[in-house]
Short mmCIF file of C-alpha atoms in Angstrom, two decimals:
data_model
loop_
_atom_site.label_atom_id
_atom_site.label_comp_id
_atom_site.label_asym_id
_atom_site.label_seq_id
_atom_site.Cartn_x
_atom_site.Cartn_y
_atom_site.Cartn_z
CA MET A 285 231.45 309.91 -62.96
CA ASP A 286 230.62 312.99 -60.89
CA VAL A 287 233.16 315.47 -59.57
CA LEU A 288 233.63 313.50 -56.34
CA ASP A 289 234.46 310.27 -58.16
CA LEU A 290 236.80 312.09 -60.53
CA THR A 291 238.62 313.78 -57.65
CA ARG A 292 239.01 310.45 -55.87
CA LEU A 293 240.35 308.93 -59.07
CA GLN A 294 242.85 311.76 -59.49
CA PHE A 295 244.12 311.37 -55.94
CA ALA A 296 244.38 307.61 -56.43
CA VAL A 297 246.41 308.00 -59.64
CA VAL A 298 248.81 310.49 -58.05
CA THR A 299 249.22 308.46 -54.85
CA ILE A 300 249.68 305.08 -56.51
CA TYR A 301 252.23 306.49 -58.94
CA HIS A 302 254.12 308.20 -56.12
CA TYR A 303 254.17 305.03 -54.06
CA PHE A 304 255.98 303.10 -56.77
CA PHE A 305 259.10 305.09 -55.85
CA VAL A 306 258.78 305.56 -52.07
CA PRO A 307 259.54 301.97 -50.99
CA LEU A 308 262.30 301.78 -53.62
CA SER A 309 263.97 304.86 -52.15
CA ILE A 310 263.73 303.48 -48.62
CA SER A 311 265.22 300.11 -49.50
CA LEU A 312 267.90 301.36 -51.93
CA ALA A 313 269.13 303.91 -49.37
CA ALA A 314 269.42 301.19 -46.73
CA VAL A 315 271.24 298.86 -49.14
CA ALA A 316 273.68 301.59 -50.21
CA ALA A 317 274.44 302.37 -46.57
CA GLY A 318 274.97 298.71 -45.74
CA LEU A 319 277.23 298.15 -48.75
CA GLU A 320 279.41 301.15 -47.96
CA ILE A 321 279.79 300.09 -44.33
CA THR A 322 280.82 296.66 -45.59
CA TRP A 323 283.40 298.30 -47.85
CA LEU A 324 284.81 300.26 -44.89
CA ARG A 325 285.16 297.05 -42.89
CA THR A 326 286.59 294.82 -45.65
CA ARG A 327 288.43 297.31 -47.91
CA ASP A 328 287.28 295.11 -50.79
CA ASP A 329 286.68 297.30 -53.86
CA LYS A 330 283.82 295.05 -54.93
CA TRP A 331 281.67 296.55 -52.18
CA ARG A 332 282.69 300.07 -53.16
CA ASP A 333 281.62 299.43 -56.76
CA LEU A 334 278.30 297.94 -55.66
CA THR A 335 277.72 300.92 -53.35
CA ARG A 336 278.20 303.37 -56.19
CA PHE A 337 275.92 301.38 -58.46
CA VAL A 338 273.06 301.13 -55.94
CA GLY A 339 273.55 304.80 -55.05
CA LYS A 340 273.01 305.84 -58.66
CA LEU A 341 269.78 303.83 -58.76
CA LEU A 342 268.75 305.59 -55.55
CA ILE A 343 269.40 309.08 -56.93
CA VAL A 344 267.23 308.53 -60.00
CA THR A 345 264.43 306.97 -57.95
CA PHE A 346 264.62 309.55 -55.16
CA ALA A 347 264.31 312.46 -57.61
CA VAL A 348 261.11 311.07 -59.11
CA GLY A 349 259.72 310.24 -55.65
CA VAL A 350 260.24 313.76 -54.33
CA VAL A 351 258.59 315.43 -57.32
CA THR A 352 255.56 313.15 -57.29
CA GLY A 353 255.32 313.48 -53.50
CA LEU A 354 255.00 317.24 -53.81
CA VAL A 355 252.12 316.83 -56.23
CA GLN A 356 250.44 314.43 -53.83
CA GLU A 357 250.63 316.97 -51.00
CA PHE A 358 249.28 319.68 -53.28
CA GLN A 359 246.23 317.47 -53.85
CA PHE A 360 244.97 318.33 -50.37
CA GLY A 361 244.66 321.96 -51.39
CA MET A 362 243.61 321.34 -54.99
CA GLY A 363 240.92 318.71 -54.55
CA TRP A 364 240.34 318.34 -50.81
CA SER A 365 240.53 321.85 -49.39
CA ALA A 366 237.52 321.32 -47.11
CA PHE A 367 239.32 318.39 -45.48
CA ALA A 368 242.60 320.34 -45.35
CA LYS A 369 240.89 323.35 -43.77
CA PHE A 370 239.15 321.33 -41.07
CA TYR A 371 242.09 319.02 -40.21
CA GLY A 372 244.98 321.28 -41.25
CA ASP A 373 246.17 321.81 -37.66
CA VAL A 374 246.50 318.03 -37.29
CA PHE A 375 247.83 317.19 -40.74
CA GLY A 376 250.01 320.27 -41.19
CA PRO A 377 252.90 319.31 -38.86
CA THR A 378 253.32 315.86 -40.39
CA LEU A 379 253.35 317.14 -43.97
CA ALA A 380 255.69 320.01 -43.10
CA ILE A 381 258.20 317.81 -41.29
CA GLU A 382 258.10 315.17 -44.00
CA GLY A 383 258.73 317.84 -46.62
CA MET A 384 261.68 319.25 -44.69
CA LEU A 385 263.13 315.78 -44.26
CA ALA A 386 262.85 315.04 -47.97
CA PHE A 387 264.37 318.32 -49.13
CA PHE A 388 266.67 319.59 -46.42
CA LEU A 389 267.94 316.33 -44.94
CA GLU A 390 267.74 313.53 -47.47
CA ALA A 391 268.44 315.60 -50.58
CA THR A 392 271.31 317.52 -48.96
CA PHE A 393 273.11 314.47 -47.64
CA LEU A 394 272.45 312.51 -50.81
CA ALA A 395 274.22 315.29 -52.74
CA LEU A 396 277.09 315.24 -50.24
CA TRP A 397 277.37 311.49 -50.71
CA TYR A 398 277.38 311.68 -54.51
CA PHE A 399 279.89 314.53 -54.83
CA GLY A 400 281.98 313.63 -51.81
CA TRP A 401 283.59 310.35 -52.89
CA ASP A 402 287.04 311.89 -53.32
CA ARG A 403 286.50 314.91 -51.07
CA LEU A 404 285.29 313.52 -47.71
CA PRO A 405 287.03 311.14 -45.32
CA ARG A 406 285.73 307.62 -45.75
CA VAL A 407 283.91 307.49 -42.42
CA ALA A 408 282.31 310.90 -42.98
CA HIS A 409 281.30 309.87 -46.48
CA ALA A 410 279.65 306.69 -45.20
CA ALA A 411 277.85 308.75 -42.56
CA THR A 412 276.14 310.81 -45.27
CA ILE A 413 274.42 307.79 -46.84
CA VAL A 414 273.51 306.44 -43.41
CA ILE A 415 271.79 309.75 -42.66
CA VAL A 416 269.95 309.54 -45.98
CA SER A 417 268.73 306.05 -45.09
CA LEU A 418 267.60 307.10 -41.61
CA GLY A 419 265.89 310.13 -43.16
CA THR A 420 263.84 308.03 -45.57
CA ILE A 421 262.76 305.74 -42.73
CA LEU A 422 261.84 308.65 -40.44
CA SER A 423 260.03 310.37 -43.31
CA ALA A 424 257.94 307.23 -43.87
CA PHE A 425 257.08 307.00 -40.17
CA ILE A 426 255.90 310.59 -40.00
CA ILE A 427 253.81 310.52 -43.18
CA LEU A 428 252.25 307.22 -42.11
CA ALA A 429 251.17 308.97 -38.91
CA ALA A 430 249.07 311.31 -41.05
CA ASN A 431 247.43 308.39 -42.83
CA SER A 432 246.93 306.54 -39.54
CA PHE A 433 244.94 309.52 -38.26
CA MET A 434 242.52 308.94 -41.13
CA GLN A 435 242.23 305.29 -40.11
CA ASN A 436 242.03 305.91 -36.35
CA PRO A 437 241.57 309.61 -35.43
CA ILE A 438 243.31 310.43 -32.14
CA ALA A 439 245.29 313.26 -30.49
CA TYR A 440 242.85 316.01 -31.47
CA GLU A 441 240.06 318.13 -30.04
CA MET A 442 237.54 320.48 -31.55
CA ASP A 443 238.46 324.15 -31.20
CA PRO A 444 235.34 325.99 -29.99
CA VAL A 445 236.50 329.25 -31.58
CA THR A 446 237.48 328.09 -35.07
CA GLY A 447 235.27 324.99 -35.16
CA ARG A 448 238.18 322.98 -36.55
CA ALA A 449 240.16 320.01 -35.29
CA ARG A 450 243.20 320.99 -33.21
CA LEU A 451 246.22 318.80 -32.47
CA THR A 452 246.60 318.03 -28.77
CA SER A 453 249.74 315.90 -28.79
CA PHE A 454 252.15 315.37 -31.65
CA THR A 455 253.70 312.46 -29.76
CA ASP A 456 250.34 310.72 -29.42
CA LEU A 457 249.70 311.30 -33.12
CA LEU A 458 252.97 309.57 -33.99
CA LEU A 459 252.31 306.72 -31.55
CA ASN A 460 248.89 305.92 -32.98
CA LYS A 461 248.56 302.14 -32.71
CA VAL A 462 247.67 301.95 -36.39
CA ASN A 463 250.91 303.77 -37.24
CA LEU A 464 252.98 301.49 -34.99
CA ALA A 465 251.52 298.49 -36.82
CA ALA A 466 251.58 299.93 -40.37
CA PHE A 467 255.16 301.25 -40.19
CA PRO A 468 257.00 297.89 -39.95
CA HIS A 469 254.59 296.45 -42.51
CA THR A 470 255.51 299.25 -44.92
CA LEU A 471 259.24 298.75 -44.38
CA SER A 472 258.86 295.03 -45.02
CA GLY A 473 257.14 295.72 -48.33
CA ALA A 474 259.89 298.20 -49.19
CA ALA A 475 262.52 295.50 -48.66
CA MET A 476 260.67 293.24 -51.08
CA ILE A 477 260.41 295.75 -53.92
CA GLY A 478 263.98 297.00 -53.49
CA GLY A 479 265.34 293.46 -53.44
CA ALA A 480 263.30 292.59 -56.53
CA LEU A 481 264.78 295.52 -58.48
CA LEU A 482 268.33 294.54 -57.53
CA LEU A 483 267.70 290.91 -58.44
CA ALA A 484 266.12 291.87 -61.77
CA ILE A 485 269.08 294.05 -62.73
CA ALA A 486 271.89 291.86 -61.43
CA VAL A 487 270.68 288.56 -62.83
CA ARG A 488 271.36 289.75 -66.39
CA ARG A 489 274.83 291.10 -65.57
CA MET A 490 276.32 288.16 -63.65
CA ALA A 491 278.07 286.66 -66.65
CA ALA A 492 279.86 289.92 -67.45
CA GLU A 493 280.66 290.95 -63.87
CA PRO A 494 280.82 288.37 -61.04
CA ALA A 495 280.08 291.03 -58.42
CA HIS A 496 276.51 291.12 -59.70
CA ARG A 497 276.06 287.56 -58.41
CA THR A 498 276.49 288.96 -54.90
CA LEU A 499 273.96 291.71 -55.65
CA ALA A 500 271.47 289.22 -57.10
CA ARG A 501 271.58 286.98 -54.03
CA LEU A 502 271.35 290.02 -51.77
CA GLY A 503 268.21 291.09 -53.62
CA ALA A 504 266.72 287.61 -53.32
CA TRP A 505 267.46 287.52 -49.58
CA MET A 506 265.80 290.92 -49.19
CA MET A 507 262.70 289.61 -50.97
CA LEU A 508 262.55 286.48 -48.85
CA ALA A 509 263.17 288.23 -45.53
CA GLY A 510 260.84 291.06 -46.51
CA GLY A 511 258.13 288.56 -47.44
CA ALA A 512 258.39 286.79 -44.09
CA ALA A 513 258.35 290.12 -42.22
CA THR A 514 255.41 291.35 -44.31
CA ALA A 515 253.39 288.29 -43.31
CA LEU A 516 254.17 288.70 -39.60
CA THR A 517 253.59 292.46 -39.50
CA GLY A 518 250.50 292.11 -41.68
CA ASP A 519 249.02 289.65 -39.21
CA HIS A 520 249.48 292.19 -36.41
CA LEU A 521 248.17 295.05 -38.57
CA GLY A 522 245.05 293.04 -39.41
CA LYS A 523 244.22 292.66 -35.73
CA VAL A 524 244.76 296.36 -35.07
CA ILE A 525 242.57 297.32 -38.03
CA THR A 526 239.84 294.95 -36.84
CA SER A 527 239.80 296.72 -33.47
CA VAL A 528 239.36 300.20 -35.00
CA GLN A 529 237.60 299.41 -38.31
CA PRO A 530 235.74 296.10 -38.05
CA MET A 531 233.91 296.88 -41.30
CA LYS A 532 237.23 296.74 -43.19
CA MET A 533 237.98 293.18 -42.10
CA ALA A 534 234.40 292.11 -42.80
CA ALA A 535 234.70 293.63 -46.30
CA ALA A 536 238.00 291.79 -46.86
CA GLU A 537 236.10 288.50 -46.54
CA ALA A 538 232.72 289.75 -47.81
CA LEU A 539 231.37 288.44 -44.51
CA TYR A 540 227.76 289.60 -44.27
CA SER A 541 226.69 287.66 -41.18
CA THR A 542 228.41 287.79 -37.81
CA THR A 543 230.24 284.48 -37.49
CA ARG A 544 232.03 282.64 -34.70
CA GLY A 545 235.08 280.76 -35.94
CA ALA A 546 234.87 282.48 -39.36
CA PRO A 547 236.72 280.83 -42.28
CA PHE A 548 238.84 282.63 -44.84
CA SER A 549 238.00 282.21 -48.51
CA VAL A 550 241.07 281.61 -50.65
CA PHE A 551 238.92 281.74 -53.78
CA THR A 552 235.21 282.37 -54.13
CA ILE A 553 232.72 282.62 -56.98
CA GLY A 554 229.60 284.54 -55.97
CA LYS A 555 228.91 286.50 -52.80
CA PRO A 556 227.11 286.56 -50.38
CA LEU A 557 225.79 283.15 -51.51
CA PRO A 558 228.83 281.58 -53.22
CA SER A 559 228.39 278.93 -55.87
CA PHE A 560 231.96 277.80 -55.19
CA SER A 561 234.30 278.63 -52.33
CA LEU A 562 237.68 277.27 -51.26
CA ASP A 563 237.84 278.04 -47.54
CA VAL A 564 240.41 277.66 -44.78
CA PRO A 565 238.48 276.95 -41.54
CA TRP A 566 238.78 279.49 -38.67
CA LEU A 567 241.46 281.50 -40.49
CA LEU A 568 239.53 284.79 -40.62
CA SER A 569 238.92 284.65 -36.86
CA ILE A 570 242.64 284.03 -36.35
CA LEU A 571 243.60 286.90 -38.66
CA ALA A 572 241.09 289.28 -37.10
CA LYS A 573 241.34 288.45 -33.40
CA GLY A 574 243.99 285.79 -32.93
CA SER A 575 241.65 282.98 -31.87
CA PRO A 576 240.05 280.26 -34.03
CA THR A 577 236.80 280.56 -32.01
CA ALA A 578 236.60 284.38 -32.03
CA THR A 579 233.48 286.08 -33.33
CA VAL A 580 233.90 288.35 -36.36
CA GLN A 581 231.21 290.97 -36.93
CA GLY A 582 229.45 290.83 -40.28
CA ILE A 583 228.67 293.60 -42.73
CA ASP A 584 224.90 293.60 -42.07
CA ASP A 585 225.26 293.98 -38.29
CA LEU A 586 227.92 296.68 -38.67
CA GLN A 587 225.76 298.60 -41.15
CA ALA A 588 222.91 298.60 -38.66
CA GLN A 589 225.26 299.64 -35.85
CA TYR A 590 226.78 302.51 -37.86
CA SER A 591 223.37 303.72 -39.04
CA ALA A 592 222.24 303.99 -35.44
CA GLN A 593 225.52 305.63 -34.36
CA TYR A 594 226.22 308.03 -37.25
CA GLY A 595 222.85 308.47 -38.91
CA PRO A 596 221.16 307.06 -42.01
CA GLY A 597 223.25 306.12 -45.02
CA SER A 598 225.39 303.34 -46.42
CA TYR A 599 228.59 302.52 -44.53
CA VAL A 600 229.51 299.54 -46.68
CA PRO A 601 232.64 299.94 -48.86
CA MET A 602 233.04 298.47 -52.33
CA ILE A 603 233.01 294.79 -51.38
CA PRO A 604 234.40 293.30 -54.63
CA VAL A 605 237.34 295.74 -54.55
CA ALA A 606 238.11 295.02 -50.90
CA PHE A 607 237.67 291.25 -51.33
CA TRP A 608 239.93 290.81 -54.35
CA THR A 609 242.62 293.40 -53.57
CA PHE A 610 243.13 291.69 -50.20
CA ARG A 611 243.66 288.29 -51.84
CA LEU A 612 245.70 289.54 -54.77
CA MET A 613 247.94 291.47 -52.37
CA ILE A 614 248.66 288.34 -50.37
CA GLY A 615 249.05 286.18 -53.48
CA ALA A 616 251.49 288.54 -55.23
CA GLY A 617 253.62 288.87 -52.11
CA MET A 618 253.73 285.13 -51.46
CA LEU A 619 254.60 284.36 -55.08
CA ALA A 620 257.45 286.90 -55.06
CA ALA A 621 258.88 285.43 -51.85
CA ALA A 622 258.56 281.90 -53.22
CA ILE A 623 260.44 282.80 -56.42
CA ALA A 624 263.20 284.43 -54.35
CA ALA A 625 263.49 281.31 -52.18
CA PHE A 626 263.68 279.09 -55.27
CA TYR A 627 266.39 281.29 -56.77
CA LEU A 628 268.45 281.18 -53.57
CA TRP A 629 268.13 277.39 -53.40
CA ARG A 630 269.14 276.87 -57.05
CA THR A 631 272.14 279.25 -56.80
CA ARG A 632 273.55 277.91 -53.53
CA LYS A 633 277.28 277.04 -53.50
CA GLY A 634 277.86 279.13 -56.61
CA ALA A 635 275.53 277.19 -58.92
CA ASP A 636 273.84 278.94 -61.85
CA ALA A 637 270.11 279.52 -61.95
CA PRO A 638 268.07 277.75 -64.64
CA ARG A 639 268.03 279.66 -67.91
CA ARG A 640 264.23 279.78 -67.97
CA LEU A 641 264.24 281.40 -64.53
CA THR A 642 266.82 284.05 -65.40
CA ARG A 643 264.91 284.86 -68.56
CA TRP A 644 261.84 285.90 -66.57
CA LEU A 645 263.47 287.29 -63.43
CA PRO A 646 263.80 290.83 -64.88
CA LEU A 647 260.00 291.02 -64.51
CA ILE A 648 260.07 290.05 -60.83
CA PRO A 649 259.62 293.67 -59.52
CA VAL A 650 256.07 293.59 -60.89
CA LEU A 651 254.96 291.22 -58.11
CA PRO A 652 256.01 293.19 -54.99
CA ALA A 653 255.02 296.44 -56.72
CA ALA A 654 251.56 294.97 -57.31
CA ALA A 655 251.37 293.76 -53.70
CA ASN A 656 252.28 297.22 -52.37
CA THR A 657 249.77 298.93 -54.64
CA LEU A 658 246.94 296.49 -53.94
CA GLY A 659 247.59 296.81 -50.22
CA TRP A 660 247.11 300.57 -50.34
CA ILE A 661 244.03 300.28 -52.54
CA PHE A 662 242.53 297.91 -50.00
CA THR A 663 243.49 300.14 -47.07
CA GLU A 664 241.95 303.26 -48.55
CA THR A 665 238.88 301.95 -50.38
CA ALA A 666 237.78 299.64 -47.55
CA ARG A 667 237.66 302.69 -45.24
CA GLN A 668 234.94 304.29 -47.35
CA PRO A 669 232.74 306.23 -47.00
CA TRP A 670 234.99 307.85 -44.38
CA ILE A 671 237.89 310.20 -45.08
CA ALA A 672 238.60 310.30 -41.33
CA PHE A 673 236.96 307.23 -39.86
CA GLY A 674 233.90 308.01 -37.79
CA LEU A 675 234.31 311.77 -38.15
CA THR A 676 234.12 313.02 -41.74
CA LYS A 677 232.88 311.39 -44.91
CA VAL A 678 234.74 311.62 -48.21
CA ALA A 679 231.97 313.68 -49.78
CA ASP A 680 232.43 316.35 -47.09
CA GLY A 681 236.16 316.83 -47.76
CA ILE A 682 236.11 317.85 -51.42
CA SER A 683 236.99 321.39 -52.47
CA PRO A 684 233.87 323.54 -52.88
CA GLY A 685 233.26 324.88 -56.36
CA LEU A 686 235.43 322.26 -58.03
CA THR A 687 234.12 321.26 -61.46
CA SER A 688 234.42 318.02 -63.40
CA ALA A 689 236.16 319.83 -66.26
CA GLU A 690 238.86 321.14 -63.93
CA VAL A 691 239.50 317.69 -62.48
CA ILE A 692 239.54 316.01 -65.88
CA ALA A 693 242.00 318.59 -67.24
CA SER A 694 244.38 318.24 -64.28
CA LEU A 695 244.05 314.45 -64.30
CA ALA A 696 244.91 314.31 -68.00
CA GLY A 697 247.88 316.61 -67.42
CA PHE A 698 249.16 314.49 -64.54
CA ALA A 699 248.73 311.31 -66.55
CA LEU A 700 250.72 312.67 -69.49
CA VAL A 701 253.53 314.07 -67.35
CA TYR A 702 253.71 310.98 -65.16
CA GLY A 703 253.77 308.77 -68.23
CA ALA A 704 256.75 310.71 -69.58
CA VAL A 705 258.50 310.59 -66.21
CA ALA A 706 257.96 306.83 -66.04
CA VAL A 707 259.63 306.39 -69.43
CA VAL A 708 262.55 308.58 -68.38
CA TRP A 709 262.99 306.70 -65.09
CA PHE A 710 262.89 303.33 -66.82
CA ARG A 711 265.38 304.35 -69.48
CA LEU A 712 267.77 305.81 -66.89
CA ILE A 713 267.59 302.67 -64.75
CA ARG A 714 268.20 300.52 -67.83
CA HIS A 715 271.13 302.71 -68.85
CA LEU A 716 272.68 302.45 -65.37
CA ALA A 717 272.11 298.70 -65.33
CA ARG A 718 274.14 298.31 -68.52
CA GLN A 719 277.12 300.27 -67.24
CA PRO A 720 280.16 298.43 -65.82
CA LEU A 721 280.42 298.53 -62.04
CA SER A 722 283.92 300.00 -62.18
CA PRO A 723 285.21 302.17 -65.04
CA PRO A 724 287.81 300.50 -67.23
CA ALA A 725 291.36 301.22 -66.26
CA GLU A 726 293.13 303.74 -68.42
CA VAL A 727 295.66 302.14 -70.75
CA PRO A 728 298.90 304.13 -70.92
CA ASP A 729 299.78 305.51 -74.31
CA LYS A 730 302.79 303.52 -75.59
CA SER A 731 303.07 305.21 -78.98
CA PRO A 732 306.59 306.52 -79.64
CA GLU A 733 307.16 310.16 -78.99
CA PRO A 734 307.73 312.23 -82.11
CA ALA A 735 311.33 313.10 -82.85
CA PRO A 736 312.26 316.60 -81.76
CA VAL A 737 312.42 319.19 -84.45
CA TYR A 738 315.38 321.56 -84.28
#
C-alpha cells in the first residue's frame, strides 16, 4: 500500500469508529428526553428511573463520540491538508459550528441535566435534555452538509485572488438536496441502533425489574419504525444520488451496460457475466428513477462520458466493494427490523419472548451497527476517485510530504487507543446495565440505642 492508500485507510478507521457512537448519541438523547417528558406528564417514578438509566448510557457514549469526532476533524489537517486548504472556506464553517454545538451546547446542557436532578425545577431540568437532543440532531444536519458538498458540490465559487473555493451561501450549502435526503436517512438509522442497544440491555433485566420490559418493547418499536423509515428515506436518497452521481448507482448493481427496465440482483456470482444471478425485474430502475421502464446508465458509458468530460483516467470505483456493501447494508437492516417485529409480536399482551430469542438478543446491536457502517462505506468508496465529485480527485487532496511511516505510526497509535476506549465503553455500558434502575431504599437502623453512661 502506498501513502495514499494508507491515508485513506487511516481516515476510514477513524471515521467508522467514530460513527459507532454518533447515531447512538442521537437516539439515546431523544429517548431520554421523551422519557423525562413522559415522567412529567404521568408522575410515575418508573419513567424517572428509565430516564436516569438511559441518560447514563448517553453520557458514556457521548464522551467517546466527542473525543473520536475531534480526531476525525484533525484528519483533514493531518492527512488531507491539500483538500483542507483548497476547500477550507467551504468546510470551515460547518466543522466550526458542529464543534461548538458538541462542546458548548450539548456538553454544557448534558452536565446541567446530570447534576441538576435535585437542583433545577422539573420543567427546567427536562428542558436541558431536550436541548441536548435538539443539539445532537442539529449537529448531525450541519456535519452532513459538509459531506453532502463532497457528494454534490454547490454554494461555492473560485476566488480569483487566492485560487481556492469560496463559500457563496451557507444556507444553500445546508439545503443541498443530497443533505436533505441523507439527513432523515441518517436519523432513521440512528433510531435503529439506539433501539437495538436498549433492547439488548433490557431483555436480560426484565425478570429482575419489570420496568425493563417497557424499555425492551420501546427499543423494539424504535428498531421497527427506524427500519421502515430507513427504507423509505433510502429510496428517496437513491434517486437523489442517481441524479448527481449516476456512476454510484451503476456500481451498486455492477451494471456495465446502459439498460432500460434494469433489474436488481439480490445475489450474484460472477460479474459482468454472472454464472448465477437472482434478480428482481425492473427494481433497479425503480430504485434509481422511480419508474420500472426508466433507463439506467451503465458503467462503460459513464466511463466514456467522464473521460471526455474530465480527461483520461479511470472513473470506476471498486465495483465488488460497492456491490456487496449495498446488499449487505440492506440485508442487515431488514433482518434487524424483522427480529424486532417478531419480538414485538411474541411479547404482545405481556407474554414472554422465547428463551432462544432472548439468549441471542443481546447481540442484536451488531446488525444495525453493521448496516450503518456498510452504508457509509458504500457512500464514500462508490464516489471514488473523487474527493469532491467532479472537482477534485482523492489523490489531489493528500497532505504533501506525508510519508508511509508517519501514516503507519499514527494509524497504529489510533488503533491501540481506540481499542482501549472500546473496551472501556463496553465495560461501562455493561456495568450500568447491571445496576438497579432505582437505588434500594435505606432501611432504618432498629438496633437498640446504647444505655447512657453517667
